[in-house]
PDB file with SEQRES, HELIX, SHEET and CRYST1 records, atoms N, CA, C and O in Angstrom:
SEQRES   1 A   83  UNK UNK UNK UNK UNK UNK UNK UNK UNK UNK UNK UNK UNK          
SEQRES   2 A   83  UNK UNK UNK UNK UNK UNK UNK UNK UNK UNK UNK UNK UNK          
SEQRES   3 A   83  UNK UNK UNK UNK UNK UNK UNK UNK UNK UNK UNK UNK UNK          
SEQRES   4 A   83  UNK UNK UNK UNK UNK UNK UNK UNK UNK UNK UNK UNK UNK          
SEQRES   5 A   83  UNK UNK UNK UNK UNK UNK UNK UNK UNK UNK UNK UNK UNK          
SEQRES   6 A   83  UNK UNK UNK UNK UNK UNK UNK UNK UNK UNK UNK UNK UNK          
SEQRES   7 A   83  UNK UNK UNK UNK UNK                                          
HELIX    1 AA1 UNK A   34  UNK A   36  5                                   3    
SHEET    1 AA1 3 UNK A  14  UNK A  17  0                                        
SHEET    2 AA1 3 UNK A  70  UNK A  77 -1                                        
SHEET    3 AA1 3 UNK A  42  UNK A  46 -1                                        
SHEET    1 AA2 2 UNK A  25  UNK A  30  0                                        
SHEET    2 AA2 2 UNK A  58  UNK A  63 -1                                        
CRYST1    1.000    1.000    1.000  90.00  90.00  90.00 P 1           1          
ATOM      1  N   UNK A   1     164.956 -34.775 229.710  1.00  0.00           N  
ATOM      2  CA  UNK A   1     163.766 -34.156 230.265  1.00  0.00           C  
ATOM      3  C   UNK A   1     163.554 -34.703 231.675  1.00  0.00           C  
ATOM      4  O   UNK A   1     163.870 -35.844 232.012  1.00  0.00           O  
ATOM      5  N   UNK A   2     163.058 -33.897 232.374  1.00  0.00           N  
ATOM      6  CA  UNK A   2     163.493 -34.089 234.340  1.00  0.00           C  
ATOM      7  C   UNK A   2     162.127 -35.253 234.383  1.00  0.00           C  
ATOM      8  O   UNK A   2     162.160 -36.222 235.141  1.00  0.00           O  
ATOM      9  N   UNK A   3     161.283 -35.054 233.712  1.00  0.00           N  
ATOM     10  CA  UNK A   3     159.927 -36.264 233.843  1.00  0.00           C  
ATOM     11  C   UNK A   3     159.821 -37.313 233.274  1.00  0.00           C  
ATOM     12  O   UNK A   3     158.859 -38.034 233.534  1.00  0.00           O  
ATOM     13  N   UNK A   4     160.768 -37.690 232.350  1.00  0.00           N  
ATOM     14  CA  UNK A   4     160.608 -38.863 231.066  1.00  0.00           C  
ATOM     15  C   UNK A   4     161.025 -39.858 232.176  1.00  0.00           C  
ATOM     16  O   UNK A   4     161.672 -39.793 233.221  1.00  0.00           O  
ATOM     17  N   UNK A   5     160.151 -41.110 231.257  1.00  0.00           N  
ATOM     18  CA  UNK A   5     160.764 -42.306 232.018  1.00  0.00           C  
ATOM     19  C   UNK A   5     162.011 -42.415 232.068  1.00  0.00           C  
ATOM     20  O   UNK A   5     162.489 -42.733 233.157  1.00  0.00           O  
ATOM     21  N   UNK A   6     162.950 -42.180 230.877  1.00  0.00           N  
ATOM     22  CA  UNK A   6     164.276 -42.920 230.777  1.00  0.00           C  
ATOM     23  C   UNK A   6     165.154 -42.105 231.730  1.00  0.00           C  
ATOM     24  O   UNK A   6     166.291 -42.545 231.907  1.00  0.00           O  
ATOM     25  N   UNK A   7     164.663 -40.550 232.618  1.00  0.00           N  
ATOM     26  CA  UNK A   7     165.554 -39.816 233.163  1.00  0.00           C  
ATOM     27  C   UNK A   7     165.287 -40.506 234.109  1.00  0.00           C  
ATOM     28  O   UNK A   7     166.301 -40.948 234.649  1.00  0.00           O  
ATOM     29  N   UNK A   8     164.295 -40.828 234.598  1.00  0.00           N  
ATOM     30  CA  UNK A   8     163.733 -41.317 236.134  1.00  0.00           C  
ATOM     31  C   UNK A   8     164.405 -42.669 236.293  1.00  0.00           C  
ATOM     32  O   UNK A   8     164.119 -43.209 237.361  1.00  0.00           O  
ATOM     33  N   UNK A   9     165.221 -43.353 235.511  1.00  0.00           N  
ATOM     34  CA  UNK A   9     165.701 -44.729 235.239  1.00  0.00           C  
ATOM     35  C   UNK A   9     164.571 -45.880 235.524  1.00  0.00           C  
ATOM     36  O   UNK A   9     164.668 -47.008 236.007  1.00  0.00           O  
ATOM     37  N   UNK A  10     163.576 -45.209 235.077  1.00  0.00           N  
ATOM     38  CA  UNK A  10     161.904 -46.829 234.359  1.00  0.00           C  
ATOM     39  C   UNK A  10     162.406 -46.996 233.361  1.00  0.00           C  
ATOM     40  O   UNK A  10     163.335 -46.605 232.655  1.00  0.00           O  
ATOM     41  N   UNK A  11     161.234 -47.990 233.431  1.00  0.00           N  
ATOM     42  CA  UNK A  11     161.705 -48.619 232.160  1.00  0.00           C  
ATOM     43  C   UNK A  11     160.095 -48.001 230.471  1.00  0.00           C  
ATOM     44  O   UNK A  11     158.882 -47.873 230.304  1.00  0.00           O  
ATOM     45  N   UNK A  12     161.524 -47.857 229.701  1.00  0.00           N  
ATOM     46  CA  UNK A  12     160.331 -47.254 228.609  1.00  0.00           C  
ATOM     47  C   UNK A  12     159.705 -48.804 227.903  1.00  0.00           C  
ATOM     48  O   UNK A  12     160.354 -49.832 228.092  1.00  0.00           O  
ATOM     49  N   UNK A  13     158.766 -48.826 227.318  1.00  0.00           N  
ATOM     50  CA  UNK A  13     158.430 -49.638 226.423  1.00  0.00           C  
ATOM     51  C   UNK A  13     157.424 -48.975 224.927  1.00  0.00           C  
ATOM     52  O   UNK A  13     156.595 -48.071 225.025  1.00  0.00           O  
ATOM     53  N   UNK A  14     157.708 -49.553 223.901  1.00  0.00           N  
ATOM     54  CA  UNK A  14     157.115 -48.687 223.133  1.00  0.00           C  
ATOM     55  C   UNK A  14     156.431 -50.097 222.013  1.00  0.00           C  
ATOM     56  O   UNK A  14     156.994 -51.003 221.399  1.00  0.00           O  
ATOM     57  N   UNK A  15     154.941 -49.677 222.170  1.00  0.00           N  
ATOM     58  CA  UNK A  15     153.981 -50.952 221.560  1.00  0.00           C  
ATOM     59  C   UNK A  15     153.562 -50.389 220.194  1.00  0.00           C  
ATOM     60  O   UNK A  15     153.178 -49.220 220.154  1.00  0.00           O  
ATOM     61  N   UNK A  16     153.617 -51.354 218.721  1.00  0.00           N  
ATOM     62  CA  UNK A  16     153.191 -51.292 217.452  1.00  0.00           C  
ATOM     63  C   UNK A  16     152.582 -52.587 217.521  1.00  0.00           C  
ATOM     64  O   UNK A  16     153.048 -53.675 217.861  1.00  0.00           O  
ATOM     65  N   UNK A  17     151.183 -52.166 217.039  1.00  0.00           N  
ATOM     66  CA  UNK A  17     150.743 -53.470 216.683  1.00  0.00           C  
ATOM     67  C   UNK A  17     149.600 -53.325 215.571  1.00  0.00           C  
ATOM     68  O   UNK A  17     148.893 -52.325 215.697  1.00  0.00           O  
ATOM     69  N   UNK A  18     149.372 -54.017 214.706  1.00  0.00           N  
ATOM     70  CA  UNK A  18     148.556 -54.121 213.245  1.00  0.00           C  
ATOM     71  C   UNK A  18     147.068 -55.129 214.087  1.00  0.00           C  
ATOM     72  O   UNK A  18     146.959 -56.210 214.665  1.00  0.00           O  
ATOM     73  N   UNK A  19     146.444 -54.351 213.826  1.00  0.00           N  
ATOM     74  CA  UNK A  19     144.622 -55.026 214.564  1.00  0.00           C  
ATOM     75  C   UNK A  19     144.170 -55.560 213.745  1.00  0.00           C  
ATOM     76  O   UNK A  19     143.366 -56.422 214.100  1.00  0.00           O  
ATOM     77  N   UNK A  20     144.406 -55.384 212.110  1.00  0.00           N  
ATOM     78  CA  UNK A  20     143.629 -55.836 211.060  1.00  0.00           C  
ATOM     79  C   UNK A  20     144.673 -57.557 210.982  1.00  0.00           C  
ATOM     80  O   UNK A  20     145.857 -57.868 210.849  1.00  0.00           O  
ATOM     81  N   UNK A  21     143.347 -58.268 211.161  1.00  0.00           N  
ATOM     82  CA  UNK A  21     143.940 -59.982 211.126  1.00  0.00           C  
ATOM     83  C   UNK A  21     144.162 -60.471 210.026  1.00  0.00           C  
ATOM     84  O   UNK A  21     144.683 -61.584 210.095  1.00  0.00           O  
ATOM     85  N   UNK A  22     143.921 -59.972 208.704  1.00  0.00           N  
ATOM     86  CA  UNK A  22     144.175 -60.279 207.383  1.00  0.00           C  
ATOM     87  C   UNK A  22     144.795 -59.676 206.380  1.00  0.00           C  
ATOM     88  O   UNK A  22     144.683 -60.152 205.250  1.00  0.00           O  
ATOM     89  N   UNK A  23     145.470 -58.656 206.577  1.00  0.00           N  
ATOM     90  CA  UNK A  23     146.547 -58.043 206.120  1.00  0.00           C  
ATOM     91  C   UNK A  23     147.453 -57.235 206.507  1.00  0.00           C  
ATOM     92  O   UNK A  23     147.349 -56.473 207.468  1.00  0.00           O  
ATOM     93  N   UNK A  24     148.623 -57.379 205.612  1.00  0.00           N  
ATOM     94  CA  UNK A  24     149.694 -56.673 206.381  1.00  0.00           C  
ATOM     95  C   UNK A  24     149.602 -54.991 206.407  1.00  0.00           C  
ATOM     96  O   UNK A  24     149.136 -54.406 205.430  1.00  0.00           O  
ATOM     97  N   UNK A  25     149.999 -54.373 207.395  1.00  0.00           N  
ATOM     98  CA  UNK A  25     150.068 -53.070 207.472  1.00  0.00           C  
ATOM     99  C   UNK A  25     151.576 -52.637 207.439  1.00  0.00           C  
ATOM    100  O   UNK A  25     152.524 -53.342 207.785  1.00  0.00           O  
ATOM    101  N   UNK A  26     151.623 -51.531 207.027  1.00  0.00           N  
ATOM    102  CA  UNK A  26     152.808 -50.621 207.140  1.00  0.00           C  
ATOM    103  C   UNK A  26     153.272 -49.218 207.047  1.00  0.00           C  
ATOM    104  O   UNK A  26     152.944 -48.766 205.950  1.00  0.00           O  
ATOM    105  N   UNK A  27     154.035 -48.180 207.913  1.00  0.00           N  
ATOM    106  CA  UNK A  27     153.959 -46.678 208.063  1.00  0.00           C  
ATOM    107  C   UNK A  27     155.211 -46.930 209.054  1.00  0.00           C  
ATOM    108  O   UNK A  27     155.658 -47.823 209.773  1.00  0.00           O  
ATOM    109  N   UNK A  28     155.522 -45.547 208.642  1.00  0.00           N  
ATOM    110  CA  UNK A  28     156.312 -44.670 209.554  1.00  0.00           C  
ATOM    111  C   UNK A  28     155.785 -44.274 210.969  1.00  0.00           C  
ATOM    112  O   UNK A  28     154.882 -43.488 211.257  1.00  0.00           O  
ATOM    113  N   UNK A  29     156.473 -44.920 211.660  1.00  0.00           N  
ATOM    114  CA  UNK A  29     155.860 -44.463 213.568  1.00  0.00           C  
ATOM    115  C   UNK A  29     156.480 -43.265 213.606  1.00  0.00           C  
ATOM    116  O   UNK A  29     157.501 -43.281 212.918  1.00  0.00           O  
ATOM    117  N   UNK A  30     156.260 -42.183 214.162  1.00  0.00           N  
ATOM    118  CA  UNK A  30     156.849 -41.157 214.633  1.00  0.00           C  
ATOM    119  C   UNK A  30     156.969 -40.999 216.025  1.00  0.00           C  
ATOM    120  O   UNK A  30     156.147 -41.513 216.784  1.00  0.00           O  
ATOM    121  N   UNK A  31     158.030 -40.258 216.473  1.00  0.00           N  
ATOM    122  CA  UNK A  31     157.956 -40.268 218.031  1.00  0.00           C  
ATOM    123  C   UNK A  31     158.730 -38.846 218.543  1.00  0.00           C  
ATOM    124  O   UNK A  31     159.731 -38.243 218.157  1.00  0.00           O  
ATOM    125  N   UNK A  32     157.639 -38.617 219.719  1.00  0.00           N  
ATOM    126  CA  UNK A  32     158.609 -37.060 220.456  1.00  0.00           C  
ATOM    127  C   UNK A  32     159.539 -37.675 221.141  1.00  0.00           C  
ATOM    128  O   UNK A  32     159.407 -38.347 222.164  1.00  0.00           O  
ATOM    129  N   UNK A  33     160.713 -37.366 220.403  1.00  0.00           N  
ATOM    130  CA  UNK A  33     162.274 -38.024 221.533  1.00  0.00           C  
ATOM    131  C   UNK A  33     162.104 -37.330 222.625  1.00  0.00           C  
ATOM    132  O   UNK A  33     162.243 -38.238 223.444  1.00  0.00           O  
ATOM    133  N   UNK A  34     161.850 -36.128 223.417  1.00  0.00           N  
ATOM    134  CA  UNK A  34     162.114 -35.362 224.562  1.00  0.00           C  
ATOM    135  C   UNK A  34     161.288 -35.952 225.420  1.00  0.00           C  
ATOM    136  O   UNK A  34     161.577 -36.456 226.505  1.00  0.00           O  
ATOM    137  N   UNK A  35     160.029 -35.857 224.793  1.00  0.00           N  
ATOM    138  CA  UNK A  35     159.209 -37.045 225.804  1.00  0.00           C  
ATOM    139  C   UNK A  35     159.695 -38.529 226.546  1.00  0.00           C  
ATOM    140  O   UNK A  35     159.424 -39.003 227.649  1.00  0.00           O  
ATOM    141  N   UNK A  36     160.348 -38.914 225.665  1.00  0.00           N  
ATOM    142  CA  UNK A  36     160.780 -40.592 226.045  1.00  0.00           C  
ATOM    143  C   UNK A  36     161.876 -40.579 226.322  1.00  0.00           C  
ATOM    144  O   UNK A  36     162.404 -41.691 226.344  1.00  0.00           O  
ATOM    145  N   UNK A  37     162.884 -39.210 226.711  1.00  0.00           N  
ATOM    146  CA  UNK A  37     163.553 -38.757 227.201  1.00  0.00           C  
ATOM    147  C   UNK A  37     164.800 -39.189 226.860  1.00  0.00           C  
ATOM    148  O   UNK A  37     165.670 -39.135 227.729  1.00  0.00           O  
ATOM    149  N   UNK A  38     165.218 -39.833 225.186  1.00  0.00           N  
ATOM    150  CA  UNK A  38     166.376 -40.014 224.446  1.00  0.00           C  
ATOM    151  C   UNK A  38     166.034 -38.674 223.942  1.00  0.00           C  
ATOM    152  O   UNK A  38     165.167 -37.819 224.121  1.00  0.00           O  
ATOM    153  N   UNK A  39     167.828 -38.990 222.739  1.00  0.00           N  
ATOM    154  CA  UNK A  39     168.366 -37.977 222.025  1.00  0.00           C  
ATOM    155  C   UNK A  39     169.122 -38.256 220.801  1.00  0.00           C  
ATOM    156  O   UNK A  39     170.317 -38.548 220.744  1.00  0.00           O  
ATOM    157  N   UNK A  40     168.126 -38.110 219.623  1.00  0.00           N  
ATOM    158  CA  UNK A  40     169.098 -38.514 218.370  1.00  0.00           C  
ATOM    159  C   UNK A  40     168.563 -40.206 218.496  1.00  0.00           C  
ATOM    160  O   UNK A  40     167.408 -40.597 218.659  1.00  0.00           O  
ATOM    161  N   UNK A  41     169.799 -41.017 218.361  1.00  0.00           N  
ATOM    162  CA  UNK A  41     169.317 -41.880 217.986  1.00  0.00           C  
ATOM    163  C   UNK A  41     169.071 -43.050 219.522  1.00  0.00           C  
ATOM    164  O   UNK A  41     169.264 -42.642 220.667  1.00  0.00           O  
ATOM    165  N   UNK A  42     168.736 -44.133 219.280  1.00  0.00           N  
ATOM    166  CA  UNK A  42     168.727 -44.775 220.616  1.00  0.00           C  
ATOM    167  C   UNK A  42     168.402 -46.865 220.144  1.00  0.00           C  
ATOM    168  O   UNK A  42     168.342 -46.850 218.915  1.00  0.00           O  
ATOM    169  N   UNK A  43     168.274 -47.867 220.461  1.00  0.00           N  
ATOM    170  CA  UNK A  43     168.563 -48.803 220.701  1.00  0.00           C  
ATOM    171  C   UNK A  43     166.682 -49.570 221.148  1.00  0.00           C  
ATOM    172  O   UNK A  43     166.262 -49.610 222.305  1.00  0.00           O  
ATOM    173  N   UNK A  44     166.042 -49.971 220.172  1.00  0.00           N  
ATOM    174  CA  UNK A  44     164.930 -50.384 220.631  1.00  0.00           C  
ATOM    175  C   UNK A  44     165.044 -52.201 221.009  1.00  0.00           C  
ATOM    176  O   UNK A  44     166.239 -52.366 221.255  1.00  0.00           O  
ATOM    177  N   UNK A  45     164.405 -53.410 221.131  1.00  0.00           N  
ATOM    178  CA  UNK A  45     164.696 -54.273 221.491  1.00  0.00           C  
ATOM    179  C   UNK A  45     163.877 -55.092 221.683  1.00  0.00           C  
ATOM    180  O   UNK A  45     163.474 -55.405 222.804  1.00  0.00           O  
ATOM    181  N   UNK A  46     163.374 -55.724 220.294  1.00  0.00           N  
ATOM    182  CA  UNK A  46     161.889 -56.560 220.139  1.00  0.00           C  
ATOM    183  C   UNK A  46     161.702 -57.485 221.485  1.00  0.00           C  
ATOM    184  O   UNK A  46     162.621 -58.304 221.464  1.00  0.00           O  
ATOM    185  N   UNK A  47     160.799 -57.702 222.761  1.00  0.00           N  
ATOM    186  CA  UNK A  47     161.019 -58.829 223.332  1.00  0.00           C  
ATOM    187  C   UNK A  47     160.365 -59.973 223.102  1.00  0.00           C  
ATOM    188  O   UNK A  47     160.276 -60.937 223.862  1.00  0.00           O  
ATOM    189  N   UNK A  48     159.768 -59.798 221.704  1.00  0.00           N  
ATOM    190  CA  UNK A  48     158.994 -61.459 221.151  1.00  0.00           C  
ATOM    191  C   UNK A  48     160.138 -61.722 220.189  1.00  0.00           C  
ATOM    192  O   UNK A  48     160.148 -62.903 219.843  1.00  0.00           O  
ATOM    193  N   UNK A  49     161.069 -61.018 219.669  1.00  0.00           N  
ATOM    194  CA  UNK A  49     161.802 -62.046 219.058  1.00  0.00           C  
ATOM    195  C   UNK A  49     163.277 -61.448 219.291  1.00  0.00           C  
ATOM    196  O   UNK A  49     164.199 -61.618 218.494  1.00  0.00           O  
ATOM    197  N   UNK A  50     163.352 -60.890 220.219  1.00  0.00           N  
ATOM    198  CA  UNK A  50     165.395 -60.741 220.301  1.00  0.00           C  
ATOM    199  C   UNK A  50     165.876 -59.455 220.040  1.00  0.00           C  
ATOM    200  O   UNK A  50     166.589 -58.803 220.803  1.00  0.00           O  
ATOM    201  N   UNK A  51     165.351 -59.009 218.631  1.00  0.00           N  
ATOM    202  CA  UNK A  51     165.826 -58.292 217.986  1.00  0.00           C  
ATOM    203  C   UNK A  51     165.808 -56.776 218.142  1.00  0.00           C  
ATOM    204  O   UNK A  51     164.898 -55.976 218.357  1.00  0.00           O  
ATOM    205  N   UNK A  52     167.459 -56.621 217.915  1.00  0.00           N  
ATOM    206  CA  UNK A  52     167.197 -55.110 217.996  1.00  0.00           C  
ATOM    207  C   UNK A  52     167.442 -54.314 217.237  1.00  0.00           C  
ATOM    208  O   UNK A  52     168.138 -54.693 216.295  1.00  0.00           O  
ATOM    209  N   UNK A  53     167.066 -53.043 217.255  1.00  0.00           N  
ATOM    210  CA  UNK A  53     166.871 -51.640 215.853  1.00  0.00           C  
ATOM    211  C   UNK A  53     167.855 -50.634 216.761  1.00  0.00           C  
ATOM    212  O   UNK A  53     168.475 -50.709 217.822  1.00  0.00           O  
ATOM    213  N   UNK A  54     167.640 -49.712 215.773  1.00  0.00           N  
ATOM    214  CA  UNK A  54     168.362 -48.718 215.849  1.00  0.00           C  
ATOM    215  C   UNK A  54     167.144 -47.318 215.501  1.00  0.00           C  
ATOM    216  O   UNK A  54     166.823 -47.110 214.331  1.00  0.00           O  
ATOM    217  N   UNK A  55     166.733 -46.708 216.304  1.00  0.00           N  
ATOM    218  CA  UNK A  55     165.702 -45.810 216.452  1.00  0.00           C  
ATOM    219  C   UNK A  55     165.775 -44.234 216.056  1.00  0.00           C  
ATOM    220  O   UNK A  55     166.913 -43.832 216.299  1.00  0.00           O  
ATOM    221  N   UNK A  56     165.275 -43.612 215.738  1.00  0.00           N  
ATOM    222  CA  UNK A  56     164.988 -42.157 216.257  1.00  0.00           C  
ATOM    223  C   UNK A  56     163.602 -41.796 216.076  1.00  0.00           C  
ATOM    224  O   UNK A  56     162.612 -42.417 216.462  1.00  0.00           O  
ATOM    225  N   UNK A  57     163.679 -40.428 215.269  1.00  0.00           N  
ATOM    226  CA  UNK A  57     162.110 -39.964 215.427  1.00  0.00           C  
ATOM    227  C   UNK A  57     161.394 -40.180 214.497  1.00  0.00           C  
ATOM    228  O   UNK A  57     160.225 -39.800 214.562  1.00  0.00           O  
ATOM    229  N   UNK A  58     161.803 -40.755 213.519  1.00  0.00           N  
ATOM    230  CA  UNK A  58     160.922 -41.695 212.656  1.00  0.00           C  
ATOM    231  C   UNK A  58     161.612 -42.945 212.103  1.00  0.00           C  
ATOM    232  O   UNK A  58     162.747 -43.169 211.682  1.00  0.00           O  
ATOM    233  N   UNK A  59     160.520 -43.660 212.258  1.00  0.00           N  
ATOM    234  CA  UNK A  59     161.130 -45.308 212.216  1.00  0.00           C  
ATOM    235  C   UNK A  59     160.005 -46.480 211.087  1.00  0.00           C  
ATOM    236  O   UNK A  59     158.895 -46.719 211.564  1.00  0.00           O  
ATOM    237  N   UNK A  60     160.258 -46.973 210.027  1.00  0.00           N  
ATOM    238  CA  UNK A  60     159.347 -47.655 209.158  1.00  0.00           C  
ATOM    239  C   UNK A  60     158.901 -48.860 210.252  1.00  0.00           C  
ATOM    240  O   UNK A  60     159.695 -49.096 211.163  1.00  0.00           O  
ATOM    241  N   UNK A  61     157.860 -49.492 210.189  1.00  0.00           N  
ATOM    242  CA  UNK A  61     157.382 -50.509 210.507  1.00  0.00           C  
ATOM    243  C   UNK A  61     156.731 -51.382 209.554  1.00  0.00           C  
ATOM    244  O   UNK A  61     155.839 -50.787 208.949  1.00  0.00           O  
ATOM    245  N   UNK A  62     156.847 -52.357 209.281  1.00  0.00           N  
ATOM    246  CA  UNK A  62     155.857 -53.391 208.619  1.00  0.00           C  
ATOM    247  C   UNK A  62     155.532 -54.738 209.716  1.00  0.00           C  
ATOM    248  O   UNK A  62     156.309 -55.470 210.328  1.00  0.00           O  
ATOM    249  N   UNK A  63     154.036 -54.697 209.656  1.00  0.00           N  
ATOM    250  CA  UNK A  63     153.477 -56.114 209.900  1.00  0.00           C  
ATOM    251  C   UNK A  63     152.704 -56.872 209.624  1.00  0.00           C  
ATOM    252  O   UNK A  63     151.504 -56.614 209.530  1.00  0.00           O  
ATOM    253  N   UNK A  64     153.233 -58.012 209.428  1.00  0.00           N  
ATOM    254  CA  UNK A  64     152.323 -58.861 209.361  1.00  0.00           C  
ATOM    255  C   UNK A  64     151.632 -59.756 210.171  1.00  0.00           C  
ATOM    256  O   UNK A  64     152.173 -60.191 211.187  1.00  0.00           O  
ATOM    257  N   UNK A  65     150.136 -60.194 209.750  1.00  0.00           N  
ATOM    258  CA  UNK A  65     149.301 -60.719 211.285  1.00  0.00           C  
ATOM    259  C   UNK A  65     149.836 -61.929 211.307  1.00  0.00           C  
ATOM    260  O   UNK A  65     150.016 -62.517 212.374  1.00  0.00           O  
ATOM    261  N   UNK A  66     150.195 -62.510 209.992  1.00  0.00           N  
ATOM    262  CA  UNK A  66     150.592 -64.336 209.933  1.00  0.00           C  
ATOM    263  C   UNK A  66     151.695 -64.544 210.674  1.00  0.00           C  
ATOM    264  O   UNK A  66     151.637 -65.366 211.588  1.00  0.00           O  
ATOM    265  N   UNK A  67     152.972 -63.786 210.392  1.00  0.00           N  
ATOM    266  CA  UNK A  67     153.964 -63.837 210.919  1.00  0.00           C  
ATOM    267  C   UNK A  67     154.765 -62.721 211.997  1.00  0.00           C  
ATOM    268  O   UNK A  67     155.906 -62.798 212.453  1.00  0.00           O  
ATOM    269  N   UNK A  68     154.271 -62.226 212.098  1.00  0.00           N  
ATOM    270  CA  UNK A  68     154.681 -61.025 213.086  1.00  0.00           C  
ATOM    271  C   UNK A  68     153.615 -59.422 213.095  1.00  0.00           C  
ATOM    272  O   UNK A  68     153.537 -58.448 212.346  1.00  0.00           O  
ATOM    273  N   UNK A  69     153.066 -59.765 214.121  1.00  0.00           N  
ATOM    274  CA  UNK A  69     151.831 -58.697 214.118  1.00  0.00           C  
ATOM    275  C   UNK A  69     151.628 -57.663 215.347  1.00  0.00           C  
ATOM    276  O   UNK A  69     150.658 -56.967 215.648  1.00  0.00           O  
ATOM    277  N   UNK A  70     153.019 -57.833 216.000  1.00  0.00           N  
ATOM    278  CA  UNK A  70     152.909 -56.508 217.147  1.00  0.00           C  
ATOM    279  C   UNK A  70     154.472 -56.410 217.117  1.00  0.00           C  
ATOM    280  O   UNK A  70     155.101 -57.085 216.303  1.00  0.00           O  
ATOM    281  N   UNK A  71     155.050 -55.644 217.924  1.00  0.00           N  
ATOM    282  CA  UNK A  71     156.620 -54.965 218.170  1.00  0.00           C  
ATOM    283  C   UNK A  71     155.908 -54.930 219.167  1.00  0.00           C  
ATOM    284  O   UNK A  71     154.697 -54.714 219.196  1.00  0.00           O  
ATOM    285  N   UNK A  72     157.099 -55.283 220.642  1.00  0.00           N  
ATOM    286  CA  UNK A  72     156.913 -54.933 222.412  1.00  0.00           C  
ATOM    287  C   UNK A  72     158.584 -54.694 222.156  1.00  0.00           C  
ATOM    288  O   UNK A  72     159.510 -55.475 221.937  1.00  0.00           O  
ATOM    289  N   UNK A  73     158.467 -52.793 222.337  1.00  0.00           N  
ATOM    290  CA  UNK A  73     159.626 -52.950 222.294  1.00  0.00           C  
ATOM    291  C   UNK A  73     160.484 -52.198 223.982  1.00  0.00           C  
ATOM    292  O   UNK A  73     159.899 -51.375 224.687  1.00  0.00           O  
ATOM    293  N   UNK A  74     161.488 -52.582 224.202  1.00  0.00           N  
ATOM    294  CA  UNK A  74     162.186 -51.672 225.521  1.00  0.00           C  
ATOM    295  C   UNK A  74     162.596 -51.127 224.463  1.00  0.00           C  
ATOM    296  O   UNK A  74     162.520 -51.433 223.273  1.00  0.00           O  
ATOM    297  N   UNK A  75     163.351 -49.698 225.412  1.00  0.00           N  
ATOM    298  CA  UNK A  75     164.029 -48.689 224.935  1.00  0.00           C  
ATOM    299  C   UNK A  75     165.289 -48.709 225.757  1.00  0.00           C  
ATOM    300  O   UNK A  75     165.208 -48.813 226.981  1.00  0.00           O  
ATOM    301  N   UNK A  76     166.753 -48.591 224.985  1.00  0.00           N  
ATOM    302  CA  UNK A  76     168.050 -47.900 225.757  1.00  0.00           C  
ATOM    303  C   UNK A  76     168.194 -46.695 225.165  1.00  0.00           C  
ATOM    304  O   UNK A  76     168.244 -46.442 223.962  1.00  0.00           O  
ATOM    305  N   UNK A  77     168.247 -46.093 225.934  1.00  0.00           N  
ATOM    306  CA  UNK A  77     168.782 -44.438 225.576  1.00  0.00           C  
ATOM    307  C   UNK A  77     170.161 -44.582 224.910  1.00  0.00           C  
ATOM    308  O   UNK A  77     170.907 -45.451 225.362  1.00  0.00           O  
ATOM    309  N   UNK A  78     170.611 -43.759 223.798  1.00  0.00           N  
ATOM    310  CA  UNK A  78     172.021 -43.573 223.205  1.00  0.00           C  
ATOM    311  C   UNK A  78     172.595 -42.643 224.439  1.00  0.00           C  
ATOM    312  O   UNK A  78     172.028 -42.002 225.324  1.00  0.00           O  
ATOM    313  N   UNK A  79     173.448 -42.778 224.228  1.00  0.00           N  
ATOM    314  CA  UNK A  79     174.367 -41.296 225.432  1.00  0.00           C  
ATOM    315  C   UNK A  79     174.535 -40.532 224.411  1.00  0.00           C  
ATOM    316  O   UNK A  79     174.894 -40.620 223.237  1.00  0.00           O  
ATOM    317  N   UNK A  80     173.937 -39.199 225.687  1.00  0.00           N  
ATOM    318  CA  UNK A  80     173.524 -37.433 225.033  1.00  0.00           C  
ATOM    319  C   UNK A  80     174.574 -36.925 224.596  1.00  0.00           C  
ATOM    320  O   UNK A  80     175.630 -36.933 225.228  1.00  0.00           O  
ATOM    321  N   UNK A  81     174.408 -36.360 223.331  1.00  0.00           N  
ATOM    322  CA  UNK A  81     176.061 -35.739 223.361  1.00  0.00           C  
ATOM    323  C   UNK A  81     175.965 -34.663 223.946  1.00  0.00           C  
ATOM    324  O   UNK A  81     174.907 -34.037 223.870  1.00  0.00           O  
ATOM    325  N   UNK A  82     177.449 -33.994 224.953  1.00  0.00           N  
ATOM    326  CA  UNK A  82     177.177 -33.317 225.793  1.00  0.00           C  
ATOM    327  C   UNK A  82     177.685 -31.852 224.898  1.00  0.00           C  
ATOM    328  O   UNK A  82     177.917 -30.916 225.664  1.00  0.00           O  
ATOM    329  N   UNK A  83     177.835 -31.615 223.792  1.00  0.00           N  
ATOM    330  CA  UNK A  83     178.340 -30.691 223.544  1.00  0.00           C  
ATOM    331  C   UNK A  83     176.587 -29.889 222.588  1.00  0.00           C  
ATOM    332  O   UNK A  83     176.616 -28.765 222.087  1.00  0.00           O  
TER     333      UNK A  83                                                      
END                                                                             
């Protein structure tokens, strides 16, 4: 998409975070890929703890507030298949 961050080469970031301080939450994030300007699948990249996923347009999340209570994640785009 000619406007998405990831065409413009910015940088995407994509924030989950659980507000409730005493229990854990958990759901399916959904996301418009065309908007965030991947395709299929793509490469997310916790920067509080290292770790990275493997993404598309729906993705489970669980958190917890004790031990892990937000995702800051970057995004790499997969390469589009051109066919």
């Amino acid at each position: 998409m000619p406007g998405s961050p990831a065409s413009q080469g910015g940088d995407t970031i994509l924030v989950v975070v659980n507000v409730n301080p005493f229990q854990t939450r958990e759901a399916t994030v959904w996301l418009d890929l065309s908007e965030l300007g991947v395709y299929g699948e793509f490469t997310v990249t916790d920067e509080l703890t290292g770790e990275s996923f493997t993404w598309g347009q729906a993705n489970y999340v669980r958190l917890d507030p004790a031990t892990r209570p937000a995702h800051i994640f970057t995004v790499t785009p997969g390469v589009r298949d051109p066919w």
